[in-house]
Tab-separated table of C-alpha atoms in Angstrom:
chain	number	residue	atom	x	y	z
A	174	UNK	CA	89.623	19.173	6.838
A	175	UNK	CA	90.056	16.667	9.671
A	176	UNK	CA	86.760	15.021	8.695
A	177	UNK	CA	87.930	14.743	5.082
A	178	UNK	CA	91.170	13.055	6.123
A	179	UNK	CA	89.236	10.744	8.425
A	180	UNK	CA	86.912	9.887	5.535
A	181	UNK	CA	89.860	8.917	3.329
A	182	UNK	CA	91.348	6.792	6.099
A	183	UNK	CA	87.996	5.118	6.715
A	184	UNK	CA	87.624	4.365	2.991
A	185	UNK	CA	91.097	2.828	2.845
A	186	UNK	CA	90.383	0.746	5.947
A	187	UNK	CA	87.089	-0.507	4.568
A	188	UNK	CA	88.722	-1.338	1.230
A	189	UNK	CA	91.521	-3.249	2.962
A	190	UNK	CA	89.101	-5.193	5.161
A	191	UNK	CA	86.848	-6.155	2.249
A	192	UNK	CA	89.830	-7.185	0.123
A	193	UNK	CA	91.053	-9.448	2.922
A	194	UNK	CA	87.620	-11.017	3.384
A	195	UNK	CA	86.981	-11.502	-0.360
A	196	UNK	CA	90.362	-13.166	-0.902
A	197	UNK	CA	90.476	-15.083	2.384
A	198	UNK	CA	89.951	-18.783	3.043
A	199	UNK	CA	86.322	-18.181	4.118
A	200	UNK	CA	85.412	-16.193	1.004
A	201	UNK	CA	82.899	-18.800	-0.207
A	202	UNK	CA	80.944	-18.924	3.061
A	203	UNK	CA	77.524	-17.335	3.299
A	204	UNK	CA	78.584	-15.100	6.194
A	205	UNK	CA	81.441	-13.487	4.251
A	206	UNK	CA	79.306	-13.103	1.136
A	207	UNK	CA	76.815	-11.113	3.212
A	208	UNK	CA	79.414	-9.244	5.246
A	209	UNK	CA	81.383	-7.841	2.289
A	210	UNK	CA	78.495	-5.843	0.723
A	211	UNK	CA	77.330	-4.692	4.171
A	212	UNK	CA	80.796	-3.328	5.019
A	213	UNK	CA	81.067	-1.746	1.568
A	214	UNK	CA	77.674	-0.043	1.905
A	215	UNK	CA	78.294	1.215	5.436
A	216	UNK	CA	81.690	2.551	4.368
A	217	UNK	CA	80.134	4.523	1.511
A	218	UNK	CA	77.496	6.008	3.832
A	219	UNK	CA	80.083	6.946	6.466
A	220	UNK	CA	82.445	8.523	3.923
A	221	UNK	CA	79.506	10.382	2.369
A	222	UNK	CA	78.547	11.795	5.784
A	223	UNK	CA	82.096	12.846	6.644
A	224	UNK	CA	82.802	14.469	3.270
A	225	UNK	CA	79.539	16.446	3.278
A	226	UNK	CA	80.178	17.641	6.834
A	227	UNK	CA	83.873	18.296	6.292
A	228	UNK	CA	83.452	20.215	3.031
A	229	UNK	CA	80.272	22.032	4.178
A	230	UNK	CA	78.361	20.920	1.097
A	231	UNK	CA	75.037	22.838	0.843
A	232	UNK	CA	71.795	20.913	1.303
A	233	UNK	CA	70.640	21.775	-2.210
A	234	UNK	CA	73.756	20.108	-3.641
A	235	UNK	CA	73.968	16.937	-1.560
A	236	UNK	CA	72.375	16.332	1.862
A	237	UNK	CA	74.182	14.219	4.429
A	238	UNK	CA	72.845	10.701	5.133
A	239	UNK	CA	71.909	11.784	8.678
A	240	UNK	CA	69.739	14.584	7.260
A	241	UNK	CA	68.091	12.141	4.834
A	242	UNK	CA	67.467	9.667	7.665
A	243	UNK	CA	65.891	12.387	9.805
A	244	UNK	CA	63.633	13.445	6.948
A	245	UNK	CA	62.738	9.801	6.304
A	246	UNK	CA	61.737	9.294	9.946
A	247	UNK	CA	59.669	12.499	10.014
A	248	UNK	CA	57.799	11.682	6.763
A	249	UNK	CA	56.857	8.021	7.229
A	250	UNK	CA	53.145	8.681	6.632
A	251	UNK	CA	53.805	10.555	3.393
A	252	UNK	CA	56.387	8.039	2.197
A	253	UNK	CA	54.026	5.123	2.876
A	254	UNK	CA	51.235	6.789	0.896
A	255	UNK	CA	53.636	7.387	-1.991
A	256	UNK	CA	54.831	3.771	-1.778
A	257	UNK	CA	51.291	2.416	-1.976
A	258	UNK	CA	50.339	4.687	-4.873
A	259	UNK	CA	53.419	4.137	-7.036
A	260	UNK	CA	54.835	0.749	-6.103
A	261	UNK	CA	51.869	-1.350	-4.987
A	262	UNK	CA	49.219	0.093	-7.304
A	263	UNK	CA	51.113	1.299	-10.359
A	264	UNK	CA	54.274	-0.797	-10.614
A	265	UNK	CA	53.070	-4.106	-9.159
A	266	UNK	CA	49.767	-4.229	-11.043
A	267	UNK	CA	51.448	-3.336	-14.333
A	268	UNK	CA	54.184	-5.886	-13.662
A	269	UNK	CA	51.704	-8.726	-13.083
A	270	UNK	CA	49.527	-7.796	-16.068
A	271	UNK	CA	52.440	-7.196	-18.447
A	272	UNK	CA	54.416	-10.317	-17.547
A	273	UNK	CA	51.322	-12.554	-17.588
A	274	UNK	CA	50.242	-11.219	-20.984
A	275	UNK	CA	53.787	-11.628	-22.324
A	276	UNK	CA	53.941	-15.244	-21.135
A	277	UNK	CA	50.631	-16.145	-22.800
A	278	UNK	CA	51.646	-14.314	-25.968
A	279	UNK	CA	54.959	-16.199	-25.996
A	280	UNK	CA	53.078	-19.504	-26.035
A	281	UNK	CA	51.074	-18.307	-29.050
A	282	UNK	CA	54.264	-17.095	-30.759
A	283	UNK	CA	55.919	-20.442	-30.055
A	284	UNK	CA	53.083	-22.259	-31.818
A	285	UNK	CA	52.914	-19.894	-34.805
A	286	UNK	CA	55.841	-19.178	-37.097
A	287	UNK	CA	53.863	-16.285	-38.564
A	288	UNK	CA	53.597	-14.590	-35.158
A	289	UNK	CA	57.265	-15.237	-34.411
A	290	UNK	CA	58.351	-13.559	-37.651
A	291	UNK	CA	55.783	-10.769	-37.479
A	292	UNK	CA	55.388	-9.872	-33.795
A	293	UNK	CA	58.951	-10.022	-32.469
A	294	UNK	CA	60.355	-7.355	-34.851
A	295	UNK	CA	57.442	-5.100	-33.908
A	296	UNK	CA	58.199	-5.826	-30.271
A	297	UNK	CA	61.812	-4.763	-30.711
A	298	UNK	CA	60.594	-1.517	-32.276
A	299	UNK	CA	58.140	-0.768	-29.452
A	300	UNK	CA	60.686	-1.680	-26.772
A	301	UNK	CA	63.065	0.914	-28.260
A	302	UNK	CA	60.534	3.747	-27.902
A	303	UNK	CA	61.567	6.219	-25.161
A	304	UNK	CA	59.362	6.268	-22.085
A	305	UNK	CA	59.262	10.076	-22.146
A	306	UNK	CA	57.403	9.765	-25.443
A	307	UNK	CA	54.933	7.018	-24.574
A	308	UNK	CA	54.168	7.974	-20.960
A	309	UNK	CA	52.361	11.278	-21.723
A	310	UNK	CA	50.180	9.535	-24.305
A	311	UNK	CA	49.181	6.755	-21.916
A	312	UNK	CA	48.516	9.279	-19.138
A	313	UNK	CA	46.122	11.121	-21.459
A	314	UNK	CA	44.411	7.845	-22.405
A	315	UNK	CA	44.031	6.308	-18.958
A	316	UNK	CA	43.833	9.380	-16.717
A	317	UNK	CA	46.080	10.765	-14.014
A	318	UNK	CA	45.578	8.062	-11.371
A	319	UNK	CA	47.570	4.845	-10.949
A	320	UNK	CA	45.884	3.126	-13.923
A	321	UNK	CA	47.926	5.156	-16.413
A	322	UNK	CA	51.149	4.302	-14.565
A	323	UNK	CA	50.178	0.643	-14.666
A	324	UNK	CA	49.662	0.947	-18.434
A	325	UNK	CA	53.143	2.445	-18.844
A	326	UNK	CA	54.622	-0.439	-16.842
A	327	UNK	CA	52.759	-2.982	-18.998
A	328	UNK	CA	54.292	-1.492	-22.142
A	329	UNK	CA	57.777	-1.458	-20.606
A	330	UNK	CA	57.826	-5.030	-19.261
A	331	UNK	CA	55.814	-6.790	-21.973
A	332	UNK	CA	58.403	-7.138	-24.721
A	333	UNK	CA	61.493	-7.931	-22.582
A	334	UNK	CA	59.460	-10.680	-20.934
A	335	UNK	CA	58.129	-11.860	-24.310
A	336	UNK	CA	61.567	-12.076	-25.935
A	337	UNK	CA	63.076	-13.976	-22.994
A	338	UNK	CA	60.177	-16.431	-22.801
A	339	UNK	CA	60.199	-17.147	-26.533
A	340	UNK	CA	63.963	-17.726	-26.404
A	341	UNK	CA	63.515	-20.067	-23.463
A	342	UNK	CA	60.803	-22.119	-25.132
A	343	UNK	CA	63.144	-22.668	-28.070
A	344	UNK	CA	66.028	-23.716	-25.818
A	345	UNK	CA	65.401	-27.457	-26.027
A	346	UNK	CA	67.357	-29.369	-28.663
A	347	UNK	CA	65.847	-31.117	-31.682
A	348	UNK	CA	66.859	-34.482	-30.205
A	349	UNK	CA	64.946	-33.793	-27.007
A	350	UNK	CA	61.834	-32.778	-28.930
A	351	UNK	CA	62.109	-35.817	-31.196
A	352	UNK	CA	62.366	-38.037	-28.138
A	353	UNK	CA	59.096	-36.634	-26.782
A	354	UNK	CA	57.469	-37.310	-30.148
A	355	UNK	CA	58.631	-40.931	-30.059
A	356	UNK	CA	56.791	-41.197	-26.728
A	357	UNK	CA	53.638	-39.951	-28.533
A	358	UNK	CA	53.544	-36.881	-26.294
A	359	UNK	CA	51.063	-34.162	-27.226
A	360	UNK	CA	52.125	-30.527	-27.574
A	361	UNK	CA	50.986	-29.671	-24.059
A	362	UNK	CA	52.623	-32.745	-22.527
A	363	UNK	CA	55.878	-31.798	-24.222
A	364	UNK	CA	55.348	-28.199	-23.164
A	365	UNK	CA	54.852	-28.854	-19.448
A	366	UNK	CA	57.296	-31.732	-19.061
A	367	UNK	CA	60.151	-30.557	-21.280
A	368	UNK	CA	59.996	-27.097	-22.775
A	369	UNK	CA	58.614	-25.071	-19.866
A	370	UNK	CA	61.145	-26.411	-17.323
A	371	UNK	CA	63.968	-25.733	-19.792
A	372	UNK	CA	62.648	-22.197	-20.319
A	373	UNK	CA	62.451	-21.339	-16.607
A	374	UNK	CA	65.923	-19.690	-16.380
A	375	UNK	CA	65.000	-17.466	-19.342
A	376	UNK	CA	61.581	-16.664	-17.895
A	377	UNK	CA	63.044	-15.638	-14.564
A	378	UNK	CA	65.664	-13.581	-16.361
A	379	UNK	CA	62.823	-11.655	-17.983
A	380	UNK	CA	61.019	-11.338	-14.653
A	381	UNK	CA	64.122	-9.942	-12.936
A	382	UNK	CA	64.773	-7.442	-15.729
A	383	UNK	CA	61.141	-6.373	-15.540
A	384	UNK	CA	61.325	-5.596	-11.806
A	385	UNK	CA	63.574	-2.604	-12.401
A	386	UNK	CA	61.705	-1.554	-15.548
A	387	UNK	CA	58.411	-1.590	-13.634
A	388	UNK	CA	59.704	0.770	-10.954
A	389	UNK	CA	61.307	3.107	-13.486
A	390	UNK	CA	58.166	3.189	-15.611
A	391	UNK	CA	55.793	3.902	-12.728
A	392	UNK	CA	57.980	6.653	-11.244
A	393	UNK	CA	58.765	8.397	-14.538
A	394	UNK	CA	55.112	8.265	-15.642
A	395	UNK	CA	54.140	10.299	-12.574
A	396	UNK	CA	56.224	13.201	-13.879
A	397	UNK	CA	53.634	13.630	-16.658
A	398	UNK	CA	50.531	13.749	-14.483
A	399	UNK	CA	49.549	12.360	-11.127
A	400	UNK	CA	47.291	13.005	-8.143
A	401	UNK	CA	49.002	14.702	-5.213
A	402	UNK	CA	50.598	11.453	-4.073
A	403	UNK	CA	53.272	9.133	-5.477
A	404	UNK	CA	57.041	8.764	-5.554
A	405	UNK	CA	57.461	10.483	-8.915
A	406	UNK	CA	55.101	13.301	-7.974
A	407	UNK	CA	56.911	13.865	-4.670
A	408	UNK	CA	60.331	13.925	-6.327
A	409	UNK	CA	59.130	16.409	-8.952
A	410	UNK	CA	57.555	18.814	-6.453
A	411	UNK	CA	60.394	18.491	-3.926
A	412	UNK	CA	62.984	19.370	-6.566
A	413	UNK	CA	60.994	22.510	-7.335
A	414	UNK	CA	60.997	23.370	-3.622
A	415	UNK	CA	64.746	22.596	-3.291
A	416	UNK	CA	63.856	20.012	-0.620
A	417	UNK	CA	66.649	17.657	-1.614
A	418	UNK	CA	66.389	15.704	1.636
A	419	UNK	CA	62.841	14.687	0.669
A	420	UNK	CA	64.000	13.763	-2.827
A	421	UNK	CA	66.650	11.457	-1.372
A	422	UNK	CA	64.129	9.983	1.087
A	423	UNK	CA	61.928	9.021	-1.870
A	424	UNK	CA	64.977	7.599	-3.646
A	425	UNK	CA	65.621	5.432	-0.577
A	426	UNK	CA	62.015	4.191	-0.705
A	427	UNK	CA	62.368	3.303	-4.398
A	428	UNK	CA	65.743	1.620	-3.818
A	429	UNK	CA	64.429	-0.481	-0.921
A	430	UNK	CA	61.325	-1.454	-2.881
A	431	UNK	CA	63.405	-2.406	-5.913
A	432	UNK	CA	65.811	-4.463	-3.825
A	433	UNK	CA	63.012	-6.363	-2.081
A	434	UNK	CA	61.149	-6.833	-5.368
A	435	UNK	CA	64.213	-8.215	-7.138
A	436	UNK	CA	65.164	-10.340	-4.127
A	437	UNK	CA	61.708	-11.911	-3.960
A	438	UNK	CA	61.852	-12.902	-7.637
A	439	UNK	CA	65.398	-14.244	-7.207
A	440	UNK	CA	64.319	-16.310	-4.178
A	441	UNK	CA	61.445	-17.834	-6.161
A	442	UNK	CA	63.878	-18.560	-9.001
A	443	UNK	CA	66.196	-20.466	-6.663
A	444	UNK	CA	63.275	-22.547	-5.406
A	445	UNK	CA	61.928	-23.314	-8.895
A	446	UNK	CA	65.187	-23.806	-10.809
A	447	UNK	CA	67.209	-25.510	-8.079
A	448	UNK	CA	68.235	-28.123	-10.661
A	449	UNK	CA	69.873	-25.604	-13.018
A	450	UNK	CA	73.702	-25.372	-13.006
A	451	UNK	CA	73.519	-21.638	-12.126
A	452	UNK	CA	71.771	-22.493	-8.854
A	453	UNK	CA	73.955	-25.421	-7.801
A	454	UNK	CA	76.977	-25.000	-5.582
């Protein structure tokens, strides 16, 4: 019970400290903006540890962070193999193929009113299909290795990326397009000098949304067939063995990969769209 009380006190202290930092005179500085989420995250982990220890929560219900960390350290070889199979092969390849195909398709849709009226409604229909329905079919088509997971990711990221890119290419005003025509600009000159730069915030919005969809698609697809390696495969088998510490270790791998993936895309966005109001101080 002492650990539980200490956990509540620690939570209140962390809350108070973060509230002071977030509302203080240095709230807009980079240091405080980094410090607040770090303190919040460390507080959650510490409270989690204390509550699990204080309440004697069984391992099969919720392992303590220290147990997860120990399992993570002891299984680095296995976790790395799962990371390569699921994230680097399945998710990343499907992400690149799906987003590239969506971008090229968006250009064709932008040039054809028929495609815009015919393809986008179909895209909305396909995007609404549940992954648990499409993943088994694609696994049967493409086999049980990473290629089928890549195909699932392509299906998941294609239409969100397509819709965002098409919306971005139509962002410019009629006056801006008319001005390019008065300069006798060709379609591609207008595209690269006006419409593509204006569409960049929308394109990166689609890319950032697709980062999480790619990870979800690759991991969930492994539940429907996979070689004896992969994040989804390991989670599925570990749950059956009641090895919840291994399940949480794989969750940590997926969370770290997703954070780095999203952060990399966001960093590229800041470099490319530095002129946009959302990126200016």
